[in-house]
Structures are given as structure tokens and as C-alpha cells.
CSV table of C-alpha atoms and ligand atoms in Angstrom, one decimal:
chain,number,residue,atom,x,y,z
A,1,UNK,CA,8.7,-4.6,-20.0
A,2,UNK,CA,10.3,-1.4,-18.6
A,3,UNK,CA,7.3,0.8,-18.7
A,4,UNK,CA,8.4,2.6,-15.2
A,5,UNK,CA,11.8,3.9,-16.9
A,6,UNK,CA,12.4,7.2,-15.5
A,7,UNK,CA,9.3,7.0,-12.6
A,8,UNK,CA,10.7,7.6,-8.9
A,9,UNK,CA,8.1,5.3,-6.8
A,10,UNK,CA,8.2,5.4,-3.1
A,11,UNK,CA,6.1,2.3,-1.4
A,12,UNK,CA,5.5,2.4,2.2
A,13,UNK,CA,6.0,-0.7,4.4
A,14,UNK,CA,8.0,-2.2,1.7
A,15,UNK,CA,10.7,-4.5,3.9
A,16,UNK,CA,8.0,-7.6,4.0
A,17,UNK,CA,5.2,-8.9,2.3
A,18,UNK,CA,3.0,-6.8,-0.2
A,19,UNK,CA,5.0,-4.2,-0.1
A,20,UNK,CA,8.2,-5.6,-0.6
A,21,UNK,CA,6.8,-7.8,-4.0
A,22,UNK,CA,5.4,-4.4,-5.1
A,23,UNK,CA,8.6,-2.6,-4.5
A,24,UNK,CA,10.5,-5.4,-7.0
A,25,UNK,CA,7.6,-5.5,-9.4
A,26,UNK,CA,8.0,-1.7,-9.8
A,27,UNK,CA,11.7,-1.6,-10.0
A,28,UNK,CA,11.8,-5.0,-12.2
A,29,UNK,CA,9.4,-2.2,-14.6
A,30,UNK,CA,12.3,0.1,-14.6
A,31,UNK,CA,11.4,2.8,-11.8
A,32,UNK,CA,13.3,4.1,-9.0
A,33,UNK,CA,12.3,2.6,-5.1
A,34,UNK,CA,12.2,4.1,-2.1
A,35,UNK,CA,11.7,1.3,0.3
A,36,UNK,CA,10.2,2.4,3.3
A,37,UNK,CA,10.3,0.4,6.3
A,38,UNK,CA,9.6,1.4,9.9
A,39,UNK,CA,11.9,-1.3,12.3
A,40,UNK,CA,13.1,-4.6,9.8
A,41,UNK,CA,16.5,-2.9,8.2
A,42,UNK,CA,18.3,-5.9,7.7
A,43,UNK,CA,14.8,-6.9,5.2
A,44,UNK,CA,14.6,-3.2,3.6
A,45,UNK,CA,18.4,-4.0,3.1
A,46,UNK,CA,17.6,-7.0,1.2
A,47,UNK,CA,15.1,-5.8,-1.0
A,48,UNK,CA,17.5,-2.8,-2.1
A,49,UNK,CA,20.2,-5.4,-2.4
A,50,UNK,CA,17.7,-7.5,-5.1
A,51,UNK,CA,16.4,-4.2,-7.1
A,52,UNK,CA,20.0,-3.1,-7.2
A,53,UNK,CA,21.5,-6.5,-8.7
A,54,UNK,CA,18.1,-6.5,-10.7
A,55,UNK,CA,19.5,-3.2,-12.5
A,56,UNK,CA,17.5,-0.6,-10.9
A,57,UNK,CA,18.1,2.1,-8.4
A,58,UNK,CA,16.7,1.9,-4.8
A,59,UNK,CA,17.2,3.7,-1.3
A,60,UNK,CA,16.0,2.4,2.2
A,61,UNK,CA,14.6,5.1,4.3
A,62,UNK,CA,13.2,4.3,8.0
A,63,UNK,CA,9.8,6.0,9.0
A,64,UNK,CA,7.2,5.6,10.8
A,65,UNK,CA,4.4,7.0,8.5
A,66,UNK,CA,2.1,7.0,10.6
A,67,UNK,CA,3.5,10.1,12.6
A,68,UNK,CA,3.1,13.6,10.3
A,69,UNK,CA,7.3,14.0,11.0
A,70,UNK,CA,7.9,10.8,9.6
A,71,UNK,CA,5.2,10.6,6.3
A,72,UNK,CA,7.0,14.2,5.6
A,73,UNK,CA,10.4,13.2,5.9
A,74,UNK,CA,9.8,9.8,3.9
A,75,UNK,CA,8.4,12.0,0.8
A,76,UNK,CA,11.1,14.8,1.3
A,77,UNK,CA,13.6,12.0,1.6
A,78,UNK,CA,12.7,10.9,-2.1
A,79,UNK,CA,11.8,14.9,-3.4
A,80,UNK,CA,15.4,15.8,-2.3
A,81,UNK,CA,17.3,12.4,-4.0
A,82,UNK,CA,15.5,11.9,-6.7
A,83,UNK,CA,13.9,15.6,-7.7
A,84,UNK,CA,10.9,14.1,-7.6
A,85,UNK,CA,8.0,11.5,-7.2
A,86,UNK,CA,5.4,10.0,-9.8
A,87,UNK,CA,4.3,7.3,-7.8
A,88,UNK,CA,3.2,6.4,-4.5
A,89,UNK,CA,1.9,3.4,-2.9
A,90,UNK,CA,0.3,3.9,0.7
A,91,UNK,CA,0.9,0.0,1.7
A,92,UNK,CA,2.0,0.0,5.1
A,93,UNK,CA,-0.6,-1.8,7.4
A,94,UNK,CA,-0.9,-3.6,10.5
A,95,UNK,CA,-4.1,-6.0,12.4
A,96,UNK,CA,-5.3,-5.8,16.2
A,97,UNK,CA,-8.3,-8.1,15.8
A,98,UNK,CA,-10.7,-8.7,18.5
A,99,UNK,CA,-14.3,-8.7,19.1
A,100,UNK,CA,-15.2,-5.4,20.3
A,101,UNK,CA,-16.3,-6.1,23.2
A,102,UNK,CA,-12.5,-6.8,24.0
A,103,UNK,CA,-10.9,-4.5,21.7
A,104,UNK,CA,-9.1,-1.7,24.1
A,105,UNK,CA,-9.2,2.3,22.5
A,106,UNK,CA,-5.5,2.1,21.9
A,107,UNK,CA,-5.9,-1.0,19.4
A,108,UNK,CA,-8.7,0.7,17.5
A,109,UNK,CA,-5.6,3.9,17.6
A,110,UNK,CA,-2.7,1.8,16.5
A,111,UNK,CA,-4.5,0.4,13.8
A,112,UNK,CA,-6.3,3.7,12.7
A,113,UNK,CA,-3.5,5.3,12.7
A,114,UNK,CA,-1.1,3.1,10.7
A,115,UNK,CA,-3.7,1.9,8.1
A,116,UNK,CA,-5.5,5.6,7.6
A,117,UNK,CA,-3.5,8.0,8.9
A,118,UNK,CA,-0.3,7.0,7.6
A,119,UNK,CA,-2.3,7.2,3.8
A,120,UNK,CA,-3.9,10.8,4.5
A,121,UNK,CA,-0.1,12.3,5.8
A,122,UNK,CA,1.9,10.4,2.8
A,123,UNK,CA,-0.3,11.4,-0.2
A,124,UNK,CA,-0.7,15.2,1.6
A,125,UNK,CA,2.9,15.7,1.3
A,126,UNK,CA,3.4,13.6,-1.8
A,127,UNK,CA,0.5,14.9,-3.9
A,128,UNK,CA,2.8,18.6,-3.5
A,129,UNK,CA,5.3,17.6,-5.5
A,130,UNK,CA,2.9,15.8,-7.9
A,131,UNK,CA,1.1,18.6,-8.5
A,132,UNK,CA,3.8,21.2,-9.3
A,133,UNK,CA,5.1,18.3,-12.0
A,134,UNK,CA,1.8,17.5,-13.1
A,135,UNK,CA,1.8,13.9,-13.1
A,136,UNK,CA,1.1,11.3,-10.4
A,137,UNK,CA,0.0,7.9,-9.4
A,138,UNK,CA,-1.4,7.1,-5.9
A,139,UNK,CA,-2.3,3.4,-5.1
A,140,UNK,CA,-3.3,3.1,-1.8
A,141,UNK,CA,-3.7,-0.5,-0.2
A,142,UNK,CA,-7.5,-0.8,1.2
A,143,UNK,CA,-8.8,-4.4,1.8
A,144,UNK,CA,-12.2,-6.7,1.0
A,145,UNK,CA,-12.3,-5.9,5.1
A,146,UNK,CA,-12.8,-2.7,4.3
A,147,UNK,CA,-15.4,-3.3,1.3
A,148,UNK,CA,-17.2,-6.3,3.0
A,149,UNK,CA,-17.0,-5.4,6.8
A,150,UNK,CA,-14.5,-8.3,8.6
A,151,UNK,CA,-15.8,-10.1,12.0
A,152,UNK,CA,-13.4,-9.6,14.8
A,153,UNK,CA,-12.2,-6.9,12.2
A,154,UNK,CA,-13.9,-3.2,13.8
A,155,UNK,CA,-10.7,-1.1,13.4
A,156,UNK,CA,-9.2,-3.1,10.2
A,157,UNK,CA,-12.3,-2.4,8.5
A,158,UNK,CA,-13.1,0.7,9.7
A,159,UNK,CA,-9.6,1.6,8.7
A,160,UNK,CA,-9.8,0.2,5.4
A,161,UNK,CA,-13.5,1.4,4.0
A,162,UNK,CA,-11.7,5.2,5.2
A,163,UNK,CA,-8.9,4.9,2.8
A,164,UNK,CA,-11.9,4.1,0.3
A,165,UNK,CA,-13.4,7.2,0.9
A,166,UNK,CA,-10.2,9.0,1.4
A,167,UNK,CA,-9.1,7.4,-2.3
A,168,UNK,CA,-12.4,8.7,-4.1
A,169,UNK,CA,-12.3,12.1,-2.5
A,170,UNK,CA,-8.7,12.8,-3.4
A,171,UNK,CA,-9.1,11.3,-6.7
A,172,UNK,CA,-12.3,14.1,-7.4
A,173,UNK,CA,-9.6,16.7,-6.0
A,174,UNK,CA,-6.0,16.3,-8.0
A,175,UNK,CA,-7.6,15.2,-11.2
A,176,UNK,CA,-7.4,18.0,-12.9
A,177,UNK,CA,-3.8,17.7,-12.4
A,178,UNK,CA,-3.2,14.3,-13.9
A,179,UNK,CA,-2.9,12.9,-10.8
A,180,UNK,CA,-4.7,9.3,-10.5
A,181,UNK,CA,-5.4,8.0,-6.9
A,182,UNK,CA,-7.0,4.6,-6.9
A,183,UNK,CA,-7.0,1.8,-4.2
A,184,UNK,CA,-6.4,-2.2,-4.6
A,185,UNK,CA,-8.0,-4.4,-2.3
A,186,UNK,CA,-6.7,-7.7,-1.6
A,187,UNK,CA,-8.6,-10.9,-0.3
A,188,UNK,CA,-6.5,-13.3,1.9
A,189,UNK,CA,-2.8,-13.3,1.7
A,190,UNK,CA,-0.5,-15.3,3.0
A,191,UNK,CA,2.3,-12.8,5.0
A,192,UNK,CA,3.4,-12.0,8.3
A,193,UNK,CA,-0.2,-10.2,8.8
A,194,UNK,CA,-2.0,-13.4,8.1
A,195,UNK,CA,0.0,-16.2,9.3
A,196,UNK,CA,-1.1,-16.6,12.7
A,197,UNK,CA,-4.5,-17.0,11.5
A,198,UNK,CA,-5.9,-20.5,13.4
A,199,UNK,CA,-6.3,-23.6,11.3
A,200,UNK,CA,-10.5,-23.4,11.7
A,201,UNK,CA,-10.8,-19.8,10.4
A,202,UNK,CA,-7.9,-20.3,7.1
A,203,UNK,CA,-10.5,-23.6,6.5
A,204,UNK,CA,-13.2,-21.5,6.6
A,205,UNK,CA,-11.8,-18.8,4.2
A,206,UNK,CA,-10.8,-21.1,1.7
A,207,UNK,CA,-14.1,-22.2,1.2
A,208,UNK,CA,-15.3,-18.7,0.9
A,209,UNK,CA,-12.8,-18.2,-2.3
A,210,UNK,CA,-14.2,-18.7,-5.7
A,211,UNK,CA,-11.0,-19.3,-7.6
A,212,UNK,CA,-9.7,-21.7,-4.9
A,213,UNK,CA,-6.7,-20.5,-3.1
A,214,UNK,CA,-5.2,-17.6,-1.0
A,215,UNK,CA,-3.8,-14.7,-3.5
A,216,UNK,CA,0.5,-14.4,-3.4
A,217,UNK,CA,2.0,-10.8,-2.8
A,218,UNK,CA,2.8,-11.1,-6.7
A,219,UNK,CA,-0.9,-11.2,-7.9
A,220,UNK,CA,-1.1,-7.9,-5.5
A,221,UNK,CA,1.7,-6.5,-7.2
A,222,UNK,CA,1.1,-7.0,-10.6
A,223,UNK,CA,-2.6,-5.0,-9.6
A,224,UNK,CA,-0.2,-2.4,-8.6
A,225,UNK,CA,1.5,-2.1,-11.0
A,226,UNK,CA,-0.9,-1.7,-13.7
A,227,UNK,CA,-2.6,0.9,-11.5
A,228,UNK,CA,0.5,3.1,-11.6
A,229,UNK,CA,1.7,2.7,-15.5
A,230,UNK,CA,0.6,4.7,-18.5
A,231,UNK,CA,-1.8,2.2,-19.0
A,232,UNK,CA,-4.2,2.7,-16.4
A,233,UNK,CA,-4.0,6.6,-17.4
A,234,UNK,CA,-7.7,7.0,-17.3
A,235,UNK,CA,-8.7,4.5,-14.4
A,236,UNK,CA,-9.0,6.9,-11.1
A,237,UNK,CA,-11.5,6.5,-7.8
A,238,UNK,CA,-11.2,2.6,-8.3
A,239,UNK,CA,-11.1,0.0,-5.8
A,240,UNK,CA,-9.7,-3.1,-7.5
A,241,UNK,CA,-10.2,-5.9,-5.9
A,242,UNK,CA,-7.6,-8.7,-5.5
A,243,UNK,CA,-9.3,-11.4,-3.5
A,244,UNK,CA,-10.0,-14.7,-5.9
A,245,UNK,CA,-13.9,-13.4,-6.1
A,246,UNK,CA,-14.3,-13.0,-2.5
A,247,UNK,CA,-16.5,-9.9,-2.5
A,248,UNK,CA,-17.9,-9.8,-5.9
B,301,NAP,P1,3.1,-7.4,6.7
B,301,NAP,O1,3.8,-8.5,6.0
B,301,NAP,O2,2.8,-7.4,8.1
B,301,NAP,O3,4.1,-6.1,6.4
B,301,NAP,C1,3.7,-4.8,6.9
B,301,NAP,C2,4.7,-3.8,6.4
B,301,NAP,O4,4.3,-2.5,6.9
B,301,NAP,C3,6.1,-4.0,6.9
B,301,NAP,O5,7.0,-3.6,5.9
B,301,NAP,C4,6.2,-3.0,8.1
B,301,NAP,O6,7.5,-2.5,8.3
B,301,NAP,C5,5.3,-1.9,7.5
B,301,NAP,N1,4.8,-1.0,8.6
B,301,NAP,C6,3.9,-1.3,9.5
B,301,NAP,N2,3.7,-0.2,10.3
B,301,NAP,C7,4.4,0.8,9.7
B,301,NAP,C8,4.6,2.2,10.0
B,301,NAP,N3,3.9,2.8,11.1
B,301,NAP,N4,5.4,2.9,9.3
B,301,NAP,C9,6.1,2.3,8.3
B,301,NAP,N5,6.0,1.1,7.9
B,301,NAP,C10,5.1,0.3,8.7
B,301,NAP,O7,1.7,-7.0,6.0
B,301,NAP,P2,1.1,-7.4,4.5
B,301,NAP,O8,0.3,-8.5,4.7
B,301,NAP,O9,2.2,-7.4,3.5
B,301,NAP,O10,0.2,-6.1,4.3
B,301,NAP,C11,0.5,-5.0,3.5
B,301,NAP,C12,-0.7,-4.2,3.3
B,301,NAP,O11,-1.7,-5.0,2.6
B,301,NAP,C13,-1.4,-3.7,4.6
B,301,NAP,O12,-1.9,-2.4,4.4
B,301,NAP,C14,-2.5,-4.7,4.8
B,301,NAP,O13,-3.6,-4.2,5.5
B,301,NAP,C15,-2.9,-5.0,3.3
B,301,NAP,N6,-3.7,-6.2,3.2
B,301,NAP,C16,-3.1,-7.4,3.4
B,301,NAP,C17,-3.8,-8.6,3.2
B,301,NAP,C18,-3.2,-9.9,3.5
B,301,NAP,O14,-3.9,-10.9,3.4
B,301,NAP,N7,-1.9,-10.1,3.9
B,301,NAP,C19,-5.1,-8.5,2.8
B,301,NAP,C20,-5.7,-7.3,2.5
B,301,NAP,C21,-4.9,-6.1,2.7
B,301,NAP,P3,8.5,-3.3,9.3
B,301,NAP,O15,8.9,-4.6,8.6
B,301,NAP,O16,9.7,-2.4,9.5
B,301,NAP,O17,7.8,-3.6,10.6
């Protein structure tokens, strides 16, 4: 099932969790990784060390992408390697939850700024190259927070419903270019992000889930990946959602 052969893929946040099982799902496809990470080498180092022995090609490349310097750096770092980039996945994300009553400005910021602005700076730069080559696929990683509206949630979801908008309006704008943008958005996950839930509120989710259990990082990659393959050539402005039935 190489259908990636040939595609250079750069996935932000990629040294845990989501991103790092839709890193290996896209190099197990046959493209070329760039595994972004912004402070866990050793784990980026890992991942490249199972896509390499996997067969494929990959490169670690430290960035924090939610700073313009480091989203431009990321996408020249892959441009300059590779001579290219047909795919991009804008997963890197990160949770302050309070209520908002004792949420401080600079959580609403950090969060903001990781989740949205981190998308907005990595497809501006990316979407350059993808437009002189005519071809690209954006996935950008949005959440049912973000569709739904989360309690305890105001700058998750706030971040969230913006890369909805920000996915539909750059999908109206690159079109014409074969460029697809289109956003997945997961229910509960178990990863670093999630695991400190308490015991009450993971009872309470489960029972909120109409198929049952908590999705894996795979059933967010496999989404991915059919997002970004040939297959999904005429699927753009779509929010696929990844959450059991959650939201529906
Ligand atoms: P995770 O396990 O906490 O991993 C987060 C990843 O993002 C790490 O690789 C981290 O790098 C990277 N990262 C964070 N800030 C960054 C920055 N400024 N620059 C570069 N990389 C940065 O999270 P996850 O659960 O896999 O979540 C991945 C995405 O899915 C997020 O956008 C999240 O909002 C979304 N999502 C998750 C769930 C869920 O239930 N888990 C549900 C819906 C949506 P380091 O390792 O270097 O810190």
C-alpha cells in the first residue's frame, strides 16, 4: 500500500502521540517525513529511527511553530532537502484548561498561539511551494472541542473552531491550484494531552461515546492519511470527524 511513493510530508508535533502515528502511517505509505518536534529529541529520534528501518526516508527538525521564524524554517528545512513539499499536517497542539473565570491571558496565548497560529504560519509558508508545483495536501488537526464547544475548554475550543474557519477559507483560496486543505477532528484520545484527565470526567466521556471506547492515534492516522492520498483528490473544506460519534 505505497500510495505516498514519491510525496515529501512534513507533520508538525510529530515526536509523541497523533502526530508521531501519523508520521509512521505516512512513511509506512511510502512518503518522505519531516518530523517536527519542538523539545522531545530523543522521541523525534525514535520515530526517524522506525520510518528509517521501515524503508522510508525521514529527518528530525526542531521548531517551535508557533513563532513565524520557526514555522518558516520548518518548511524551508523540507523545500531545501527534499525540493519540495506535497503534504502537510498542522498537528502540533497543546491544553491549558480552566474555567474562565480562572483562566489567566497568557494561557488563552499559549494555547492560541500553538493550536492556531502555529497552522496559519506553517500552511503560509508551505502553501508557496505548493503552489509553484501545483499540487498539495493540507490536513490540519482541529478537534470535536472545536466543533462542539468543550467546558473548561475556552481557548482549546476557541483555538480549534479557528482552524475550522481558517481550513475552509484557505481551501476556497488555493483550490484552483490543486491544493486540498481539509481538517480531521478527533474525539478523546488517549496521549500525553489526555492522560491527566481525572477518573470522574474519562467516566463521564465514555459514556458520551457511541461506539464505546476512546479512539487510538492510529484510527487518527489512518483519517490522515486518506485525507492526503490521491484518493481523497476531490474532498476539500472538510472537517472529518474522528471521535466514535461524539458530535454527530
Ligand atoms: P501530545 O501527545 O501532547 O503531543 C503534542 C505534540 O505537539 C508533541 O510532539 C509536541 O512536541 C508538539 N508541540 C507542542 N507545541 C509545539 C510547538 N510550539 N512547536 C512544535 N511542536 C509542538 O498531543 P496529542 O494528543 O498527540 O495531540 C496532537 C493534536 O491532536 C493536537 O493538535 C491536539 O489538539 C489534537 N487533538 C488531540 C486529541 C486527544 O484526545 N489526544 C483530541 C482532539 C484533538 P514535543 O514532544 O517536542 O513537546
Amino acid at each position: 500500500m505505497a500510495q505516498l511513493t514519491d510525496r515529501i510530508a512534513v507533520v508538525t508535533g510529530a515526536s509523541r502521540g497523533i502526530g508521531r502515528a501519523v508520521a509512521l502511517e505516512l512513511a509506512r505509505r511510502g512518503a518522505t517525513v519531516v518530523v517536527n518536534y519542538q523539545s522531545s529529541a530523543d522521541a523525534a529520534n525514535q520515530v526517524i529511527e522506525a520510518i528509517q528501518s521501515g524503508g522510508a526516508q525521514a529527518m528530525a527538525f526542531q521548531a517551535d511553530v508557533s513563532q513565524e521564524e520557526g514555522a518558516n524554517n520548518l518548511i524551508k528545512a523540507a523545500v531545501d532537502t527534499y525540493g519540495k513539499i506535497d503534504i502537510l499536517v498542522n498537528n502540533a497542539g497543546t491544553t491549558r484548561d480552566n474555567v474562565i473565570m480562572l483562566m489567566g491571558a497568557a494561557d488563552f496565548d499559549t494555547v492560541i498561539n500553538t493550536n492556531l497560529r502555529s497552522t496559519w504560519l506553517c500552511s503560509k509558508a508551505a502553501v508557496r511551494s505548493m503552489m509553484r508545483k501545483r499540487y498539495g495536501r493540507i490536513v490540519n488537526m482541529t478537534s470535536i472541542s472545536g466543533v462542539a464547544g468543550n467546558a473548561g475548554q475556552t481557548n482549546y475550543s476557541a483555538s480549534k473552531a479557528g482552524i475550522i474557519g481558517l481550513t475552509k477559507a484557505l481551501a476556497r483560496e488555493v483550490a484552483a491550484r490543486n491544493i486540498t486543505v481539509n481538517a480531521v477532528a478527533p474525539g478523546f484520545v488517549l496521549t500525553d494531552l489526555t492522560s491527566s484527565l481525572p477518573e470522574d470526567i474519562t467516566k463521564k466521556i465514555n459514556e458520551n461515546i457511541p461506539l464505546g471506547r476512546w479512539g487510538t492515534v492510529e484510527d487518527v492516522a489512518q483519517a490522515t492519511a486518506f485525507l492526503v492520498s490521491d484518493e481523497a483528490a476531490y474532498v476539500t473544506g472538510h472537517v472529518l470527524q474522528v471521535d466514535g460519534g461524539m458530535a454527530m
